Structures are given as structure tokens and as C-alpha cells.
């Protein structure tokens, strides 16, 4: 959901208006919960939004920075992900490996679901 949207439904209706005005694809806000993205994609289909929905993937190498970014944009960081970065504040190399592994796992799942991938960096 866009951080300025009043609700998930309002966000969906706004996307539908953009598509009706000529948008031919959409890129999502970054996320870490693949199931949420898949539910959003399915809601788009149900609402008659028939464009490519590209999932935004944010590879994380600095968890504190990613958390701040997530807080500013109302993105939920799953507990399992927070736990993976626990104790790694002073270990940049391991943080990069953990972040790359998380992003890779997301890409694998999303690719199997037929999604095209977009990555972003903070």
C-alpha cells in the first residue's frame, strides 16, 4: 500500500484510475512479505486491473537503515527477518549475505508466481 493511501481499498481504486488513464504497468512499494504481495496482485485481478504488477524488492545490507525506511513508508518488517539480522550490527559482510539471501529467496518465489522483478536500493 502506498504510504499516503487512506486505506488498502483507496489505494487499489487509485491504481485502477491510473490504469484507466493509460498506465500499462505498476511497480509496488518495497516489501518483505511475499504473501502480502500475492494477495495484492490477486485483489488487483479481482478489481479488473489488468496490467503487469512488478514487485519492488529492496536488498537489505544495513538493517537499521532499512527499518527506518520501512517505518517512513509504513512497510512491515516480519519478525523472522528482524531475527535474521540480530547481533549483526558490527558485521557488514554477514549482513550483506543475509540480505542477499532474503532477496534471492523472494525473487525465486515471485518468479515461480510469474512476477517480473524490480530491485531498489536505499
Coordinates of C-alpha atoms in Angstrom, one line a residue, residues 23-90:
X23 CA -0.8 3.3 -17.2
X24 CA 0.3 -0.1 -18.6
X25 CA 2.2 -1.4 -15.6
X26 CA 2.8 -0.7 -11.9
X27 CA 5.7 -1.1 -9.6
X28 CA 4.9 -1.8 -5.9
X29 CA 6.4 -0.2 -2.9
X30 CA 9.2 -2.4 -1.5
X31 CA 8.0 -5.2 0.8
X32 CA 9.3 -8.2 2.7
X33 CA 6.1 -10.3 3.0
X34 CA 5.7 -12.2 -0.3
X35 CA 2.2 -13.4 0.6
X36 CA 1.0 -9.8 1.1
X37 CA 2.2 -9.0 -2.4
X38 CA 0.4 -12.1 -3.9
X39 CA -2.8 -11.1 -2.1
X40 CA -2.5 -7.6 -3.5
X41 CA -1.9 -8.9 -7.0
X42 CA -5.0 -11.1 -6.7
X43 CA -7.1 -8.2 -5.4
X44 CA -5.9 -6.2 -8.5
X45 CA -7.1 -9.0 -10.8
X46 CA -10.4 -9.1 -9.0
X47 CA -10.8 -5.4 -9.4
X48 CA -10.2 -5.6 -13.1
X49 CA -6.7 -4.2 -13.0
X50 CA -5.2 -6.0 -16.0
X51 CA -1.6 -4.7 -16.1
X52 CA 1.7 -6.1 -15.0
X53 CA 2.3 -5.6 -11.3
X54 CA 6.1 -5.5 -10.7
X55 CA 7.1 -6.4 -7.1
X56 CA 9.6 -3.9 -5.6
X57 CA 12.4 -5.8 -3.9
X58 CA 14.8 -4.0 -1.5
X59 CA 18.0 -5.9 -0.9
X60 CA 19.0 -5.1 2.7
X61 CA 22.6 -4.7 3.8
X62 CA 22.0 -2.2 6.6
X63 CA 19.1 -3.4 8.6
X64 CA 18.8 -0.3 10.8
X65 CA 18.6 1.9 7.7
X66 CA 16.1 -0.4 6.1
X67 CA 14.0 -0.3 9.3
X68 CA 14.0 3.5 9.2
X69 CA 13.0 3.4 5.6
X70 CA 10.2 0.9 6.3
X71 CA 8.9 3.0 9.2
X72 CA 8.7 6.0 7.0
X73 CA 6.8 4.2 4.3
X74 CA 4.6 2.0 6.6
X75 CA 6.2 -1.2 5.4
X76 CA 6.0 -4.1 7.9
X77 CA 9.2 -6.0 8.6
X78 CA 8.4 -9.6 9.5
X79 CA 9.7 -10.9 12.9
X80 CA 11.6 -13.7 11.2
X81 CA 13.6 -11.1 9.2
X82 CA 14.4 -9.0 12.2
X83 CA 15.7 -12.1 13.9
X84 CA 18.0 -12.9 11.0
X85 CA 19.8 -9.5 11.5
X86 CA 20.0 -9.7 15.3
X87 CA 23.6 -9.4 16.5
X88 CA 25.0 -8.3 13.1
X89 CA 25.3 -4.6 13.7
X90 CA 29.1 -4.8 13.5

